[in-house]
Amino acid sequence: MIIDKDNKRVFKITLGLILSLFISISVSMNSGYLKFIDSIIIGSIQKSQGGLKEHLMHLSTTLASPKMDIVWILIIAFFLWGFRNKIVALWSIFTIVGGDAVAFIIKNIVRRPRPSLHSAADTGFSFPSGHVFGIFIVISIVWIVLVPMIKSLKKQLFIQIITFIFLLLVMASRIYLNAHFPTDTLGAAFIAYTWVQISEIFYVRYAPRLKEHWHPVRHSYL
């Protein structure tokens, strides 16, 4: 199968949950320590503004908007379906949609207000960052599903490096544009990582059953 059993997955989920809960609870309690970290990072990222940096930040945040995340996943799923990776295509859609539901629930539990100077276009609560959460899932699916299909190790590494840099740019852009606090972006990455690991368990457990019992995916690769 494209996604196999992983003996370390329980450890990965446990670690992800611990980090996610720690930062979520700290944000809910308005921890002074996290506020101190936020202020240092914000000052560093917003120190110089304008020019190429301004355009790069706006481009990054646009390409990683929640709507665009859905578009990227649908494009990926379309090609996967066409190449007989139908179950993986469905799993990719499930992962982004389920992840958005998880992020929405956490947002409404923590209820952190956005930074005071945020744009009027950025509505809703601040934690976790929806942009970072969504693009983390998109990049994770690229790494898990698409990268292993490439035979060249150099090309695999190139894609991983480029997508990782883009993730960092998206995180920086949300802080630069006053849409989120740094801990919103970090928390989003932790929560998204945990959700992807949980979603992989669903694939390992239910993909073979789906292939066996649902005719449209009977000839799909696992």
XYZ file of C-alpha atoms in Angstrom:
222
model
C 0.000 0.000 0.000
C 1.055 3.603 -0.531
C 0.470 4.146 3.184
C 1.617 1.194 5.253
C 1.438 0.315 8.911
C 3.979 2.227 10.961
C 5.071 0.852 14.323
C 6.120 4.372 15.338
C 2.759 5.961 14.494
C 1.385 5.682 18.033
C 4.483 7.489 19.287
C 4.121 10.135 16.566
C 0.456 10.726 17.424
C 1.205 10.864 21.146
C 3.995 13.389 20.604
C 1.798 15.445 18.278
C -1.059 15.444 20.760
C 1.212 16.503 23.631
C 2.636 19.421 21.636
C -0.789 20.395 20.301
C -2.411 20.306 23.735
C 0.478 22.173 25.340
C 0.331 25.089 22.935
C -3.495 25.107 22.792
C -3.828 25.212 26.588
C -1.051 27.806 26.886
C -2.816 30.026 24.339
C -6.160 29.553 26.123
C -4.530 30.602 29.404
C -2.933 33.622 27.705
C 0.496 32.447 28.843
C 2.973 35.263 29.403
C 5.777 33.036 28.170
C 4.078 32.502 24.806
C 3.265 36.220 24.536
C 6.955 36.954 25.053
C 7.923 34.484 22.298
C 5.275 35.954 19.997
C 6.537 39.500 20.492
C 10.145 38.545 19.681
C 9.208 36.674 16.494
C 6.784 39.369 15.329
C 9.434 42.043 15.776
C 11.927 40.004 13.789
C 9.602 39.233 10.866
C 8.037 42.696 10.640
C 11.334 44.541 11.082
C 11.622 45.476 7.404
C 8.620 45.906 5.139
C 7.817 46.739 1.532
C 9.446 45.857 -1.770
C 9.951 42.251 -2.866
C 9.310 40.965 0.664
C 5.824 42.515 0.660
C 4.924 40.892 -2.678
C 6.336 37.527 -1.568
C 4.323 37.565 1.656
C 1.075 38.404 -0.146
C 1.706 35.770 -2.828
C 2.458 33.081 -0.240
C -0.641 33.799 1.794
C -2.821 33.836 -1.356
C -1.517 30.498 -2.649
C -2.114 28.927 0.771
C -5.580 30.299 1.462
C -8.123 27.720 2.714
C -9.970 27.890 -0.614
C -6.757 27.275 -2.540
C -5.934 24.324 -0.268
C -9.153 22.676 -1.443
C -8.243 23.450 -5.062
C -4.760 21.900 -4.683
C -6.209 18.753 -3.129
C -8.875 18.414 -5.819
C -6.206 18.741 -8.520
C -4.083 16.095 -6.798
C -7.112 13.828 -6.322
C -8.137 14.269 -9.974
C -4.797 12.992 -11.254
C -4.598 10.236 -8.654
C -8.055 9.031 -9.671
C -7.072 9.064 -13.324
C -4.009 6.923 -12.626
C -6.043 4.305 -10.730
C -5.066 5.585 -7.292
C -8.726 6.154 -6.517
C -8.667 5.225 -2.837
C -5.704 7.515 -2.180
C -7.548 10.281 -4.029
C -10.550 9.837 -1.730
C -8.254 9.705 1.297
C -6.644 13.003 0.267
C -10.042 14.702 0.111
C -11.078 13.122 3.422
C -7.869 14.356 5.065
C -8.304 18.003 4.056
C -12.053 18.109 4.769
C -11.706 16.283 8.083
C -8.761 18.473 8.992
C -10.743 21.646 8.315
C -13.438 20.339 10.662
C -10.842 19.668 13.362
C -9.336 23.154 12.968
C -12.797 24.752 13.105
C -13.643 22.962 16.354
C -10.345 23.944 17.977
C -10.743 27.567 16.852
C -14.113 27.748 18.569
C -12.833 26.097 21.740
C -9.737 28.273 22.159
C -11.391 31.451 20.748
C -8.203 33.500 20.533
C -8.729 37.013 19.101
C -6.599 38.015 16.125
C -3.791 40.595 16.433
C -5.137 44.116 16.874
C -3.911 45.384 13.477
C -5.199 42.495 11.393
C -6.904 43.091 8.057
C -10.691 43.238 7.957
C -10.537 40.412 5.417
C -9.195 38.073 8.120
C -12.259 37.051 10.083
C -12.845 34.463 12.784
C -10.578 33.414 15.597
C -6.814 33.367 15.410
C -5.719 29.971 16.745
C -4.813 27.827 14.882
C -3.895 29.462 11.571
C -6.151 28.039 8.869
C -3.665 28.906 6.130
C -0.819 27.037 7.817
C -3.030 24.141 8.868
C -4.361 23.605 5.355
C -1.100 23.979 3.459
C 0.630 21.657 5.954
C -1.905 18.974 5.015
C -1.464 19.640 1.283
C 2.325 19.384 1.560
C 2.034 16.271 3.732
C -0.061 14.571 1.046
C 2.498 15.576 -1.580
C 5.267 14.022 0.535
C 3.292 10.879 1.436
C 1.645 10.138 -1.921
C 3.333 11.960 -4.809
C 7.005 12.125 -3.848
C 7.405 8.299 -3.570
C 6.077 7.998 -7.145
C 9.122 9.898 -8.434
C 12.034 7.577 -9.204
C 14.807 10.171 -8.976
C 15.975 10.721 -5.388
C 17.336 14.144 -6.341
C 13.923 15.215 -7.644
C 12.265 13.852 -4.511
C 14.618 15.872 -2.322
C 14.144 18.983 -4.460
C 10.350 18.841 -4.112
C 10.610 18.267 -0.363
C 12.954 21.228 0.085
C 10.853 23.576 -2.063
C 7.585 22.660 -0.347
C 9.159 22.966 3.112
C 10.480 26.431 2.271
C 7.028 27.382 1.010
C 5.481 26.212 4.303
C 7.906 28.461 6.210
C 7.028 31.365 3.898
C 3.320 30.849 4.563
C 3.935 30.821 8.312
C 6.001 34.009 8.042
C 3.427 35.688 5.784
C 0.595 35.224 8.283
C 2.718 36.891 10.947
C 4.014 39.596 8.607
C 0.478 40.544 7.548
C -0.753 40.691 11.174
C -3.241 37.909 10.496
C -1.878 35.633 13.229
C 0.470 35.379 16.162
C 3.532 33.149 15.646
C 2.137 30.595 18.089
C -0.998 30.348 15.923
C 1.140 29.143 13.029
C 3.231 26.806 15.160
C 0.143 25.333 16.802
C -1.443 24.828 13.383
C 1.573 22.821 12.251
C 1.479 20.604 15.361
C -2.259 19.968 15.080
C -2.097 19.318 11.330
C 0.783 16.867 11.812
C -1.230 14.978 14.417
C -4.325 14.877 12.239
C -2.379 13.555 9.234
C -1.006 10.727 11.371
C -4.522 9.878 12.568
C -5.839 10.051 9.006
C -3.157 7.577 7.903
C -4.529 5.101 10.437
C -7.947 5.398 8.773
C -6.333 4.625 5.416
C -4.447 1.567 6.656
C -7.536 0.194 8.381
C -10.272 0.942 5.853
C -8.639 1.170 2.392
C -8.528 -2.629 1.864
C -12.172 -2.957 2.956
C -13.209 -0.132 0.636
C -11.421 -1.789 -2.298
C -13.133 -5.079 -1.556
C -16.673 -3.857 -1.019
C -17.127 -0.684 -3.132
C -17.282 -1.344 -6.873
C -16.056 2.087 -8.164
C -12.655 1.557 -6.487
C -12.369 -2.207 -6.921
C -9.568 -1.867 -9.475
C -7.773 0.895 -7.620
C -4.200 0.567 -6.429
C -3.702 0.487 -2.685
